[in-house]
Structure formats: structure tokens, C-alpha cells
């Protein structure tokens, strides 16, 4: 398995533009998580899906953020309109629950810069 | 607020020395996990310890868990320069379903 695949690796966009981040989880994993990492706030959970259904989106900072998981092999995180304070590294992770020995598998992240 | 808090925030040691990082948490947990993050990369799962376990080993890693003190420690023995990374603890709390809550991490530097 190639692991959790995120795209793009880097994104530079102008303030006000729409940004879409993509994630392909590990096949067979039934949980998917979107995290944001910044120096100031550390690693923050934005939203969590179980069996493609959003379970907890309380970490989504504003209505400008939205996430979808149309099927078990694909998820998107969209920011519209983007703002400079959205600049961060966004990670997607998947898991088959946390009761097993392997925990979460993280992608390599998307480094977003909004100018 | 973060469930897990690592201590120290930064640690610098010489190659060959042992590195100990601590994690404290606030609520009862199902399990606690440790992850490593190399610069510019995603987090990598290292080890999971369940709430009914007190100690676990994996290679040069040793994890302890004290649920009475709500704390855990990660010991890396005979450290190598390649161990330089940030280390995070994460808790799977009783009331958090399937979600992990991560601490702020410890930045470890191992000097050759």
C-alpha cells in the first residue's frame, strides 16, 4: 500500500481564492481525519469521518472550511475564500479504529501558503 | 485545550545517550500512542500502550504508562542522529470516540 496520499504537496494561493486539498486514505481504513498544524497552535483536529460520514466537525474554524468524503477512497478539504491566517500544513490521516496496534497513518501533508 | 502535554518542549543530547520524554493528560483514556515527526513530513506511529498496560517495548523504545498520575514516558535508548525529530503523545480518551488528541510535542535533537 502506498500509504495515505495527499495532494498537492505545496499550494501557494492569493487571499480570496478557493483552495481544495485532497486525500486518499489507506484501502480498508474506515476512519479519516483532517488535521492542521501550525507553530502557534500545534496539531489541531478539524474534522473526522467514520465510514464516509462526518462525525465531528467541531474543529472546523469557520464556515469558510468544508470537507467531504464522497466515497471510502477520497476526501477533500475546501477553503473558500482563503485568508493568510489559513497558512499551515494540513494533514490527512486514516485508521481502522484506534484499538489496533497501528494507530493512525498520516499523509505527508499539504503546505498551504495564502498571500 | 490539548489533552496531552509533552515535557520537555525541546531536548538536545549527544549520540549514544538516552532520551526521555514525558506526557501528561487530563481525562481517562483507552490508550496512549506516541508518534514521531521528521521535519517536513507527516507523523509516524511508533507505539501504542493500552490503559491496562504499564510498560511496553519496541526495539530501542520503551514506553511507560501511569494511569493514576495520568502520565506516560517515552525512552529512546542509545540515541542516534537519525532519531532527531519531534515526538508527540496522543490519547484516545474514553469520551472521545475514535479520535486522538495530540500534545504539543517534544523536539529532540541528537548531536553526532
PDB file of C-alpha atoms in Angstrom:
ATOM      1  CA  UNK A   1       0.000   0.000   0.000  1.00  0.00           C
ATOM      2  CA  UNK A   2       1.309   3.479  -0.875  1.00  0.00           C
ATOM      3  CA  UNK A   3       0.041   4.899   2.387  1.00  0.00           C
ATOM      4  CA  UNK A   4      -2.174   7.944   2.766  1.00  0.00           C
ATOM      5  CA  UNK A   5      -1.769  10.120  -0.300  1.00  0.00           C
ATOM      6  CA  UNK A   6      -2.294  13.852  -0.168  1.00  0.00           C
ATOM      7  CA  UNK A   7      -2.214  16.376  -2.953  1.00  0.00           C
ATOM      8  CA  UNK A   8      -0.900  18.849  -3.656  1.00  0.00           C
ATOM      9  CA  UNK A   9       2.270  18.813  -1.507  1.00  0.00           C
ATOM     10  CA  UNK A  10       2.556  22.565  -1.693  1.00  0.00           C
ATOM     11  CA  UNK A  11      -0.020  25.213  -2.544  1.00  0.00           C
ATOM     12  CA  UNK A  12       0.520  28.943  -2.785  1.00  0.00           C
ATOM     13  CA  UNK A  13      -2.577  30.990  -3.419  1.00  0.00           C
ATOM     14  CA  UNK A  14      -3.783  34.530  -3.157  1.00  0.00           C
ATOM     15  CA  UNK A  15      -6.138  35.673  -0.467  1.00  0.00           C
ATOM     16  CA  UNK A  16      -9.758  35.189  -1.509  1.00  0.00           C
ATOM     17  CA  UNK A  17      -9.097  32.238  -3.764  1.00  0.00           C
ATOM     18  CA  UNK A  18     -10.627  28.819  -3.289  1.00  0.00           C
ATOM     19  CA  UNK A  19      -8.292  26.050  -2.180  1.00  0.00           C
ATOM     20  CA  UNK A  20      -9.037  22.333  -2.396  1.00  0.00           C
ATOM     21  CA  UNK A  21      -6.885  19.772  -0.632  1.00  0.00           C
ATOM     22  CA  UNK A  22      -7.230  16.097  -1.500  1.00  0.00           C
ATOM     23  CA  UNK A  23      -6.674  12.868   0.383  1.00  0.00           C
ATOM     24  CA  UNK A  24      -6.723   9.200  -0.498  1.00  0.00           C
ATOM     25  CA  UNK A  25      -6.797   7.059   2.648  1.00  0.00           C
ATOM     26  CA  UNK A  26      -5.407   3.575   3.026  1.00  0.00           C
ATOM     27  CA  UNK A  27      -7.694   0.997   1.475  1.00  0.00           C
ATOM     28  CA  UNK A  28      -9.785  -0.692   4.133  1.00  0.00           C
ATOM     29  CA  UNK A  29      -9.436   2.057   6.724  1.00  0.00           C
ATOM     30  CA  UNK A  30     -12.842   3.251   7.865  1.00  0.00           C
ATOM     31  CA  UNK A  31     -11.871   6.466   9.646  1.00  0.00           C
ATOM     32  CA  UNK A  32     -10.403   9.611   8.117  1.00  0.00           C
ATOM     33  CA  UNK A  33      -9.153  12.698   9.878  1.00  0.00           C
ATOM     34  CA  UNK A  34      -8.126  16.166   8.719  1.00  0.00           C
ATOM     35  CA  UNK A  35      -5.598  17.989  10.914  1.00  0.00           C
ATOM     36  CA  UNK A  36      -3.975  21.401  10.671  1.00  0.00           C
ATOM     37  CA  UNK A  37      -0.513  22.080  12.076  1.00  0.00           C
ATOM     38  CA  UNK A  38       0.973  25.480  12.872  1.00  0.00           C
ATOM     39  CA  UNK A  39       3.809  26.587  15.103  1.00  0.00           C
ATOM     40  CA  UNK A  40       1.453  28.596  17.280  1.00  0.00           C
ATOM     41  CA  UNK A  41      -1.374  26.113  17.726  1.00  0.00           C
ATOM     42  CA  UNK A  42       0.282  22.766  17.148  1.00  0.00           C
ATOM     43  CA  UNK A  43      -1.750  19.914  15.664  1.00  0.00           C
ATOM     44  CA  UNK A  44      -5.486  20.606  15.564  1.00  0.00           C
ATOM     45  CA  UNK A  45      -8.197  18.163  14.530  1.00  0.00           C
ATOM     46  CA  UNK A  46     -10.508  19.826  12.034  1.00  0.00           C
ATOM     47  CA  UNK A  47     -12.963  17.087  11.121  1.00  0.00           C
ATOM     48  CA  UNK A  48     -13.351  13.336  11.376  1.00  0.00           C
ATOM     49  CA  UNK A  49     -15.237  10.868   9.165  1.00  0.00           C
ATOM     50  CA  UNK A  50     -16.275   7.335  10.015  1.00  0.00           C
ATOM     51  CA  UNK A  51     -17.499   5.136   7.160  1.00  0.00           C
ATOM     52  CA  UNK A  52     -17.614   8.261   4.951  1.00  0.00           C
ATOM     53  CA  UNK A  53     -19.952  10.096   7.340  1.00  0.00           C
ATOM     54  CA  UNK A  54     -18.764  13.274   9.108  1.00  0.00           C
ATOM     55  CA  UNK A  55     -18.853  12.553  12.828  1.00  0.00           C
ATOM     56  CA  UNK A  56     -17.307  15.608  14.425  1.00  0.00           C
ATOM     57  CA  UNK A  57     -16.587  18.890  12.650  1.00  0.00           C
ATOM     58  CA  UNK A  58     -16.290  20.997  15.775  1.00  0.00           C
ATOM     59  CA  UNK A  59     -12.681  21.772  14.913  1.00  0.00           C
ATOM     60  CA  UNK A  60     -13.506  23.404  11.610  1.00  0.00           C
ATOM     61  CA  UNK A  61     -12.608  27.013  12.309  1.00  0.00           C
ATOM     62  CA  UNK A  62     -15.198  28.798  10.199  1.00  0.00           C
ATOM     63  CA  UNK A  63     -17.850  28.334   7.557  1.00  0.00           C
ATOM     64  CA  UNK A  64     -15.146  29.029   5.006  1.00  0.00           C
ATOM     65  CA  UNK A  65     -13.932  25.487   5.661  1.00  0.00           C
ATOM     66  CA  UNK A  66     -15.803  22.464   4.350  1.00  0.00           C
ATOM     67  CA  UNK A  67     -14.926  18.801   3.944  1.00  0.00           C
ATOM     68  CA  UNK A  68     -16.451  15.945   2.015  1.00  0.00           C
ATOM     69  CA  UNK A  69     -15.920  12.245   1.708  1.00  0.00           C
ATOM     70  CA  UNK A  70     -17.960  11.053  -1.275  1.00  0.00           C
ATOM     71  CA  UNK A  71     -16.574   7.528  -1.046  1.00  0.00           C
ATOM     72  CA  UNK A  72     -14.233   5.391   1.017  1.00  0.00           C
ATOM     73  CA  UNK A  73     -11.201   6.235  -1.102  1.00  0.00           C
ATOM     74  CA  UNK A  74     -11.353  10.018  -1.390  1.00  0.00           C
ATOM     75  CA  UNK A  75     -11.826  13.105   0.736  1.00  0.00           C
ATOM     76  CA  UNK A  76     -11.472  16.824   0.131  1.00  0.00           C
ATOM     77  CA  UNK A  77     -10.969  19.808   2.391  1.00  0.00           C
ATOM     78  CA  UNK A  78     -12.002  23.092   0.823  1.00  0.00           C
ATOM     79  CA  UNK A  79     -11.321  26.634   1.972  1.00  0.00           C
ATOM     80  CA  UNK A  80     -13.354  29.356   0.289  1.00  0.00           C
ATOM     81  CA  UNK A  81     -12.375  32.152   0.447  1.00  0.00           C
ATOM     82  CA  UNK A  82      -8.859  31.587   1.745  1.00  0.00           C
ATOM     83  CA  UNK A  83      -7.149  34.026   4.126  1.00  0.00           C
ATOM     84  CA  UNK A  84      -3.485  34.462   5.123  1.00  0.00           C
ATOM     85  CA  UNK A  85      -4.210  33.036   8.582  1.00  0.00           C
ATOM     86  CA  UNK A  86      -5.156  29.750   6.931  1.00  0.00           C
ATOM     87  CA  UNK A  87      -1.489  29.229   6.069  1.00  0.00           C
ATOM     88  CA  UNK A  88      -0.451  25.951   7.691  1.00  0.00           C
ATOM     89  CA  UNK A  89       0.373  22.335   6.946  1.00  0.00           C
ATOM     90  CA  UNK A  90      -2.776  20.280   6.508  1.00  0.00           C
ATOM     91  CA  UNK A  91      -2.565  16.574   7.234  1.00  0.00           C
ATOM     92  CA  UNK A  92      -4.939  13.782   6.399  1.00  0.00           C
ATOM     93  CA  UNK A  93      -4.805  10.580   8.420  1.00  0.00           C
ATOM     94  CA  UNK A  94      -6.699   7.314   8.250  1.00  0.00           C
ATOM     95  CA  UNK A  95      -7.152   4.418  10.615  1.00  0.00           C
ATOM     96  CA  UNK A  96      -9.014   1.214  11.282  1.00  0.00           C
ATOM     97  CA  UNK A  97     -10.053   2.412  14.721  1.00  0.00           C
ATOM     98  CA  UNK A  98      -7.556   3.154  17.449  1.00  0.00           C
ATOM     99  CA  UNK A  99      -7.906  -0.125  19.242  1.00  0.00           C
ATOM    100  CA  UNK A 100      -5.438  -1.878  16.932  1.00  0.00           C
ATOM    101  CA  UNK A 101      -1.656  -1.714  17.137  1.00  0.00           C
ATOM    102  CA  UNK A 102      -1.058   0.582  14.191  1.00  0.00           C
ATOM    103  CA  UNK A 103      -2.777   3.808  15.228  1.00  0.00           C
ATOM    104  CA  UNK A 104      -3.235   6.488  12.629  1.00  0.00           C
ATOM    105  CA  UNK A 105      -1.416   6.619   9.306  1.00  0.00           C
ATOM    106  CA  UNK A 106      -0.653  10.153   8.233  1.00  0.00           C
ATOM    107  CA  UNK A 107      -0.078  11.533   4.783  1.00  0.00           C
ATOM    108  CA  UNK A 108       2.884  13.761   4.023  1.00  0.00           C
ATOM    109  CA  UNK A 109       0.740  16.866   4.313  1.00  0.00           C
ATOM    110  CA  UNK A 110      -0.100  19.849   2.144  1.00  0.00           C
ATOM    111  CA  UNK A 111       1.810  23.028   2.951  1.00  0.00           C
ATOM    112  CA  UNK A 112      -0.598  25.879   2.235  1.00  0.00           C
ATOM    113  CA  UNK A 113       0.580  29.454   1.919  1.00  0.00           C
ATOM    114  CA  UNK A 114      -2.015  32.164   1.422  1.00  0.00           C
ATOM    115  CA  UNK A 115      -0.528  35.504   0.408  1.00  0.00           C
TER     116      UNK A 115
ATOM    117  CA  UNK B   1      -7.277  22.676  25.030  1.00  0.00           C
ATOM    118  CA  UNK B   2      -4.787  19.897  24.427  1.00  0.00           C
ATOM    119  CA  UNK B   3      -5.318  16.604  26.182  1.00  0.00           C
ATOM    120  CA  UNK B   4      -1.651  15.645  26.204  1.00  0.00           C
ATOM    121  CA  UNK B   5       1.190  17.908  27.162  1.00  0.00           C
ATOM    122  CA  UNK B   6       4.761  16.856  26.485  1.00  0.00           C
ATOM    123  CA  UNK B   7       7.715  17.753  28.617  1.00  0.00           C
ATOM    124  CA  UNK B   8      10.276  19.000  27.846  1.00  0.00           C
ATOM    125  CA  UNK B   9       9.369  21.071  24.811  1.00  0.00           C
ATOM    126  CA  UNK B  10      12.898  20.656  23.490  1.00  0.00           C
ATOM    127  CA  UNK B  11      15.721  18.250  24.290  1.00  0.00           C
ATOM    128  CA  UNK B  12      19.284  18.171  22.999  1.00  0.00           C
ATOM    129  CA  UNK B  13      21.550  15.197  23.677  1.00  0.00           C
ATOM    130  CA  UNK B  14      24.664  13.513  22.333  1.00  0.00           C
ATOM    131  CA  UNK B  15      24.514  10.405  20.190  1.00  0.00           C
ATOM    132  CA  UNK B  16      24.567   7.316  22.367  1.00  0.00           C
ATOM    133  CA  UNK B  17      22.771   8.935  25.291  1.00  0.00           C
ATOM    134  CA  UNK B  18      19.238   8.054  26.335  1.00  0.00           C
ATOM    135  CA  UNK B  19      16.364  10.462  25.693  1.00  0.00           C
ATOM    136  CA  UNK B  20      13.326  10.606  27.943  1.00  0.00           C
ATOM    137  CA  UNK B  21      10.167  12.493  27.060  1.00  0.00           C
ATOM    138  CA  UNK B  22       7.111  12.788  29.261  1.00  0.00           C
ATOM    139  CA  UNK B  23       3.439  13.246  28.526  1.00  0.00           C
ATOM    140  CA  UNK B  24       0.660  14.249  30.894  1.00  0.00           C
ATOM    141  CA  UNK B  25      -3.035  14.101  30.113  1.00  0.00           C
ATOM    142  CA  UNK B  26      -6.250  15.135  31.769  1.00  0.00           C
ATOM    143  CA  UNK B  27      -9.037  12.603  31.300  1.00  0.00           C
ATOM    144  CA  UNK B  28      -9.272   8.833  31.486  1.00  0.00           C
ATOM    145  CA  UNK B  29      -8.095   7.085  28.354  1.00  0.00           C
ATOM    146  CA  UNK B  30      -8.478   3.881  26.385  1.00  0.00           C
ATOM    147  CA  UNK B  31      -4.918   4.018  25.087  1.00  0.00           C
ATOM    148  CA  UNK B  32      -1.994   6.352  24.593  1.00  0.00           C
ATOM    149  CA  UNK B  33       0.164   6.489  21.491  1.00  0.00           C
ATOM    150  CA  UNK B  34       3.499   8.011  20.583  1.00  0.00           C
ATOM    151  CA  UNK B  35       4.313   9.421  17.158  1.00  0.00           C
ATOM    152  CA  UNK B  36       7.432  10.811  15.526  1.00  0.00           C
ATOM    153  CA  UNK B  37       7.523  13.630  13.006  1.00  0.00           C
ATOM    154  CA  UNK B  38      10.579  14.361  10.945  1.00  0.00           C
ATOM    155  CA  UNK B  39      10.893  17.890   9.622  1.00  0.00           C
ATOM    156  CA  UNK B  40       8.555  18.493   6.704  1.00  0.00           C
ATOM    157  CA  UNK B  41       6.930  15.084   6.976  1.00  0.00           C
ATOM    158  CA  UNK B  42       3.786  13.545   8.404  1.00  0.00           C
ATOM    159  CA  UNK B  43       3.567  11.865  11.774  1.00  0.00           C
ATOM    160  CA  UNK B  44       4.593   8.235  12.038  1.00  0.00           C
ATOM    161  CA  UNK B  45       3.071   5.922  14.595  1.00  0.00           C
ATOM    162  CA  UNK B  46       5.673   4.452  16.973  1.00  0.00           C
ATOM    163  CA  UNK B  47       3.910   2.572  19.708  1.00  0.00           C
ATOM    164  CA  UNK B  48       0.541   2.169  21.422  1.00  0.00           C
ATOM    165  CA  UNK B  49       0.037   1.341  25.080  1.00  0.00           C
ATOM    166  CA  UNK B  50      -3.379   0.397  26.420  1.00  0.00           C
ATOM    167  CA  UNK B  51      -4.788   1.719  29.664  1.00  0.00           C
ATOM    168  CA  UNK B  52      -4.369  -1.679  31.353  1.00  0.00           C
ATOM    169  CA  UNK B  53      -0.683  -1.902  30.408  1.00  0.00           C
ATOM    170  CA  UNK B  54       2.139  -0.342  32.391  1.00  0.00           C
ATOM    171  CA  UNK B  55       5.131  -0.794  30.127  1.00  0.00           C
ATOM    172  CA  UNK B  56       5.812  -1.653  26.531  1.00  0.00           C
ATOM    173  CA  UNK B  57       8.958  -2.100  24.459  1.00  0.00           C
ATOM    174  CA  UNK B  58       9.678  -1.818  20.765  1.00  0.00           C
ATOM    175  CA  UNK B  59      13.295  -2.008  19.721  1.00  0.00           C
ATOM    176  CA  UNK B  60      15.106   0.920  21.376  1.00  0.00           C
ATOM    177  CA  UNK B  61      11.809   2.421  22.536  1.00  0.00           C
ATOM    178  CA  UNK B  62      10.357   1.909  25.983  1.00  0.00           C
ATOM    179  CA  UNK B  63       7.010   3.407  26.950  1.00  0.00           C
ATOM    180  CA  UNK B  64       5.542   3.512  30.422  1.00  0.00           C
ATOM    181  CA  UNK B  65       2.046   4.477  31.472  1.00  0.00           C
ATOM    182  CA  UNK B  66       0.881   5.521  34.922  1.00  0.00           C
ATOM    183  CA  UNK B  67      -2.876   5.982  34.808  1.00  0.00           C
ATOM    184  CA  UNK B  68      -3.009   7.056  38.463  1.00  0.00           C
ATOM    185  CA  UNK B  69      -0.792  10.027  37.612  1.00  0.00           C
ATOM    186  CA  UNK B  70      -2.215  10.404  34.099  1.00  0.00           C
ATOM    187  CA  UNK B  71       1.264  10.379  32.638  1.00  0.00           C
ATOM    188  CA  UNK B  72       3.417   8.462  30.195  1.00  0.00           C
ATOM    189  CA  UNK B  73       7.067   8.481  29.278  1.00  0.00           C
ATOM    190  CA  UNK B  74       8.925   7.565  26.112  1.00  0.00           C
ATOM    191  CA  UNK B  75      12.520   6.448  26.488  1.00  0.00           C
ATOM    192  CA  UNK B  76      14.793   6.153  23.475  1.00  0.00           C
ATOM    193  CA  UNK B  77      17.932   4.242  24.382  1.00  0.00           C
ATOM    194  CA  UNK B  78      21.309   4.606  22.685  1.00  0.00           C
ATOM    195  CA  UNK B  79      20.081   7.525  20.613  1.00  0.00           C
ATOM    196  CA  UNK B  80      21.264   8.118  17.063  1.00  0.00           C
ATOM    197  CA  UNK B  81      21.419  11.269  14.963  1.00  0.00           C
ATOM    198  CA  UNK B  82      18.576   9.808  12.890  1.00  0.00           C
ATOM    199  CA  UNK B  83      16.329   9.978  15.971  1.00  0.00           C
ATOM    200  CA  UNK B  84      16.311  13.767  15.621  1.00  0.00           C
ATOM    201  CA  UNK B  85      12.621  14.629  15.219  1.00  0.00           C
ATOM    202  CA  UNK B  86       9.575  15.871  17.106  1.00  0.00           C
ATOM    203  CA  UNK B  87       7.787  13.335  19.273  1.00  0.00           C
ATOM    204  CA  UNK B  88       4.095  13.571  20.087  1.00  0.00           C
ATOM    205  CA  UNK B  89       1.900  11.722  22.506  1.00  0.00           C
ATOM    206  CA  UNK B  90      -1.739  11.213  21.610  1.00  0.00           C
ATOM    207  CA  UNK B  91      -4.591   9.974  23.744  1.00  0.00           C
ATOM    208  CA  UNK B  92      -7.688   8.057  22.821  1.00  0.00           C
ATOM    209  CA  UNK B  93      -9.953   9.325  25.573  1.00  0.00           C
ATOM    210  CA  UNK B  94     -12.897   7.378  26.943  1.00  0.00           C
ATOM    211  CA  UNK B  95     -15.334  10.078  25.888  1.00  0.00           C
ATOM    212  CA  UNK B  96     -13.762  10.943  22.530  1.00  0.00           C
ATOM    213  CA  UNK B  97     -14.927   8.041  20.413  1.00  0.00           C
ATOM    214  CA  UNK B  98     -12.384   7.197  17.800  1.00  0.00           C
ATOM    215  CA  UNK B  99     -10.483  10.460  17.919  1.00  0.00           C
ATOM    216  CA  UNK B 100      -6.934  11.036  19.072  1.00  0.00           C
ATOM    217  CA  UNK B 101      -5.930  14.262  20.757  1.00  0.00           C
ATOM    218  CA  UNK B 102      -2.292  15.232  20.264  1.00  0.00           C
ATOM    219  CA  UNK B 103       0.016  17.109  22.572  1.00  0.00           C
ATOM    220  CA  UNK B 104       2.351  19.907  21.559  1.00  0.00           C
ATOM    221  CA  UNK B 105       5.343  17.642  21.053  1.00  0.00           C
ATOM    222  CA  UNK B 106       8.946  17.426  22.190  1.00  0.00           C
ATOM    223  CA  UNK B 107      11.640  18.491  19.723  1.00  0.00           C
ATOM    224  CA  UNK B 108      14.571  16.109  20.105  1.00  0.00           C
ATOM    225  CA  UNK B 109      17.970  16.874  18.672  1.00  0.00           C
ATOM    226  CA  UNK B 110      20.628  14.182  18.766  1.00  0.00           C
ATOM    227  CA  UNK B 111      24.071  15.543  18.061  1.00  0.00           C
ATOM    228  CA  UNK B 112      26.541  13.230  16.302  1.00  0.00           C
TER     229      UNK B 112
END
